[in-house]
mmCIF file of C-alpha atoms in Angstrom:
data_model
loop_
_atom_site.group_PDB
_atom_site.id
_atom_site.type_symbol
_atom_site.label_atom_id
_atom_site.label_comp_id
_atom_site.label_asym_id
_atom_site.label_seq_id
_atom_site.Cartn_x
_atom_site.Cartn_y
_atom_site.Cartn_z
ATOM 1 C CA MET M 1 0.000 0.000 0.000
ATOM 2 C CA PRO M 2 1.583 3.317 -0.991
ATOM 3 C CA ALA M 3 1.745 6.121 1.567
ATOM 4 C CA LEU M 4 -0.347 9.250 1.207
ATOM 5 C CA GLN M 5 2.009 12.216 1.206
ATOM 6 C CA GLY M 6 1.929 15.915 0.459
ATOM 7 C CA GLU M 7 -0.855 17.055 -1.834
ATOM 8 C CA ALA M 8 -2.388 13.567 -2.031
ATOM 9 C CA LEU M 9 -2.772 13.452 1.771
ATOM 10 C CA LEU M 10 -4.268 16.950 1.868
ATOM 11 C CA ALA M 11 -6.666 16.161 -0.993
ATOM 12 C CA ALA M 12 -7.814 12.965 0.760
ATOM 13 C CA TRP M 13 -8.358 14.881 4.007
ATOM 14 C CA GLU M 14 -10.433 17.504 2.178
ATOM 15 C CA ARG M 15 -12.569 14.866 0.389
ATOM 16 C CA CYS M 16 -13.321 13.231 3.747
ATOM 17 C CA GLN M 17 -14.627 16.404 5.378
ATOM 18 C CA GLY M 18 -18.315 16.103 6.282
ATOM 19 C CA GLN M 19 -18.496 12.422 5.281
ATOM 20 C CA PRO M 20 -19.661 9.685 7.665
ATOM 21 C CA GLU M 21 -16.914 7.384 8.985
ATOM 22 C CA PRO M 22 -17.624 4.489 6.599
ATOM 23 C CA ALA M 23 -17.389 6.822 3.589
ATOM 24 C CA ARG M 24 -14.160 8.378 4.923
ATOM 25 C CA ALA M 25 -12.613 4.904 5.117
ATOM 26 C CA LEU M 26 -13.462 4.281 1.456
ATOM 27 C CA LEU M 27 -12.191 7.661 0.326
ATOM 28 C CA LEU M 28 -8.862 7.142 2.101
ATOM 29 C CA LEU M 29 -8.390 3.705 0.556
ATOM 30 C CA HIS M 30 -9.358 5.035 -2.866
ATOM 31 C CA ALA M 31 -6.830 7.869 -2.529
ATOM 32 C CA ALA M 32 -4.100 5.300 -1.816
ATOM 33 C CA GLU M 33 -5.322 2.850 -4.466
ATOM 34 C CA PRO M 34 -6.897 5.028 -7.196
ATOM 35 C CA GLY M 35 -7.061 2.063 -9.577
ATOM 36 C CA GLN M 36 -9.627 0.386 -7.310
ATOM 37 C CA GLU M 37 -13.277 1.193 -7.898
ATOM 38 C CA LEU M 38 -15.122 2.627 -4.889
ATOM 39 C CA GLU M 39 -17.794 -0.048 -5.308
ATOM 40 C CA ALA M 40 -15.183 -2.814 -5.017
ATOM 41 C CA LEU M 41 -13.675 -1.209 -1.920
ATOM 42 C CA ALA M 42 -17.152 -0.841 -0.371
ATOM 43 C CA ALA M 43 -17.795 -4.567 -0.920
ATOM 44 C CA LEU M 44 -14.659 -5.648 0.976
ATOM 45 C CA PRO M 45 -15.391 -7.412 4.272
ATOM 46 C CA LEU M 46 -14.834 -4.980 7.156
ATOM 47 C CA ALA M 47 -11.880 -7.008 8.440
ATOM 48 C CA GLU M 48 -10.071 -6.648 5.095
ATOM 49 C CA ARG M 49 -11.008 -2.976 4.785
ATOM 50 C CA ASN M 50 -9.682 -2.267 8.273
ATOM 51 C CA ARG M 51 -6.467 -4.219 7.622
ATOM 52 C CA ARG M 52 -5.866 -2.099 4.516
ATOM 53 C CA LEU M 53 -6.592 1.090 6.469
ATOM 54 C CA LEU M 54 -4.071 0.046 9.113
ATOM 55 C CA GLU M 55 -1.478 -0.662 6.414
ATOM 56 C CA LEU M 56 -2.159 2.790 4.943
ATOM 57 C CA ARG M 57 -1.731 4.367 8.374
ATOM 58 C CA VAL M 58 1.592 2.523 8.889
ATOM 59 C CA GLU M 59 2.923 3.539 5.466
ATOM 60 C CA THR M 60 1.808 7.160 5.856
ATOM 61 C CA PHE M 61 2.663 7.862 9.508
ATOM 62 C CA GLY M 62 4.961 5.032 10.615
ATOM 63 C CA ARG M 63 4.679 1.725 12.450
ATOM 64 C CA GLN M 64 4.317 3.015 15.992
ATOM 65 C CA LEU M 65 0.767 3.525 17.249
ATOM 66 C CA GLU M 66 0.557 5.596 20.432
ATOM 67 C CA GLY M 67 -2.177 4.728 22.897
ATOM 68 C CA PHE M 68 -3.548 6.226 26.103
ATOM 69 C CA VAL M 69 -6.190 4.966 28.506
ATOM 70 C CA ASN M 70 -7.513 5.795 31.962
ATOM 71 C CA CYS M 71 -8.553 2.960 34.283
ATOM 72 C CA GLY M 72 -12.312 3.027 34.827
ATOM 73 C CA GLN M 73 -11.947 2.059 38.498
ATOM 74 C CA CYS M 74 -8.891 3.901 39.815
ATOM 75 C CA ALA M 75 -8.393 6.574 37.097
ATOM 76 C CA ALA M 76 -4.725 5.596 36.706
ATOM 77 C CA SER M 77 -3.293 6.617 33.333
ATOM 78 C CA LEU M 78 -1.494 4.259 31.011
ATOM 79 C CA GLU M 79 0.404 5.226 27.882
ATOM 80 C CA PHE M 80 1.568 2.538 25.491
ATOM 81 C CA ALA M 81 2.841 1.970 21.962
ATOM 82 C CA LEU M 82 1.929 -0.804 19.544
ATOM 83 C CA ASP M 83 3.512 -1.924 16.286
ATOM 84 C CA GLY M 84 0.906 -1.337 13.583
ATOM 85 C CA ARG M 85 2.617 -3.668 11.113
ATOM 86 C CA HIS M 86 2.470 -6.490 13.666
ATOM 87 C CA ILE M 87 -1.221 -5.863 14.314
ATOM 88 C CA ALA M 88 -2.033 -5.805 10.586
ATOM 89 C CA GLY M 89 -0.218 -9.116 10.164
ATOM 90 C CA GLN M 90 -2.333 -10.671 12.933
ATOM 91 C CA MET M 91 -5.693 -9.630 11.451
ATOM 92 C CA LEU M 92 -7.518 -12.673 10.139
ATOM 93 C CA PRO M 93 -9.619 -12.567 6.975
ATOM 94 C CA ALA M 94 -13.363 -12.495 7.535
ATOM 95 C CA LYS M 95 -15.326 -15.592 6.693
ATOM 96 C CA GLY M 96 -19.036 -16.046 6.269
ATOM 97 C CA GLN M 97 -21.013 -17.493 9.131
ATOM 98 C CA LEU M 98 -22.703 -20.880 8.855
ATOM 99 C CA TRP M 99 -25.275 -22.149 11.346
ATOM 100 C CA PHE M 100 -28.367 -24.308 11.563
ATOM 101 C CA ASP M 101 -31.699 -22.966 12.769
ATOM 102 C CA GLY M 102 -33.030 -26.448 13.529
ATOM 103 C CA GLU M 103 -34.468 -27.062 10.078
ATOM 104 C CA ARG M 104 -32.114 -25.627 7.506
ATOM 105 C CA GLU M 105 -28.562 -24.461 6.927
ATOM 106 C CA CYS M 106 -28.133 -20.669 7.007
ATOM 107 C CA ARG M 107 -25.241 -18.592 5.684
ATOM 108 C CA MET M 108 -24.328 -14.985 6.275
ATOM 109 C CA ARG M 109 -21.637 -13.076 4.416
ATOM 110 C CA PRO M 110 -19.243 -10.802 6.337
ATOM 111 C CA ALA M 111 -20.466 -7.241 6.839
ATOM 112 C CA ASN M 112 -18.985 -4.578 4.564
ATOM 113 C CA THR M 113 -18.917 -0.797 4.245
ATOM 114 C CA ASP M 114 -22.069 -0.787 2.113
ATOM 115 C CA ASP M 115 -23.856 -2.396 5.071
ATOM 116 C CA LEU M 116 -22.600 0.307 7.455
ATOM 117 C CA LEU M 117 -23.702 3.083 5.095
ATOM 118 C CA ALA M 118 -27.143 1.455 4.704
ATOM 119 C CA ALA M 119 -27.484 1.257 8.488
ATOM 120 C CA LEU M 120 -26.655 4.959 8.789
ATOM 121 C CA ARG M 121 -29.301 5.820 6.182
ATOM 122 C CA ALA M 122 -31.873 3.669 7.988
ATOM 123 C CA GLY M 123 -31.751 5.803 11.123
ATOM 124 C CA SER M 124 -33.181 3.960 14.085
#
């Protein structure tokens, strides 16, 4: 995945302004992979989309991911760093679900960005 730098990074940031999170994810991936159709990126399982986003983040800003959290019970602060490349390598591809409802076999495909956008349009 190529890094977004300079004008390409600024243009991607500007295109994402005012867009819902699922659309921003697609626009960032499309900026990094302009040969990919938005429809194809939207159909990627969320696990694959998120792995690609993490790879883009690593290539654009570096491997180290800084984290910070406060304990919910004692309010102690914890700062930590994670290796984004290691995390991306550990992400497993999404597979469809298979189960039986007592009478028949049922299958469900992994959720994708189109599903998230449809849920946002549906409201409650």
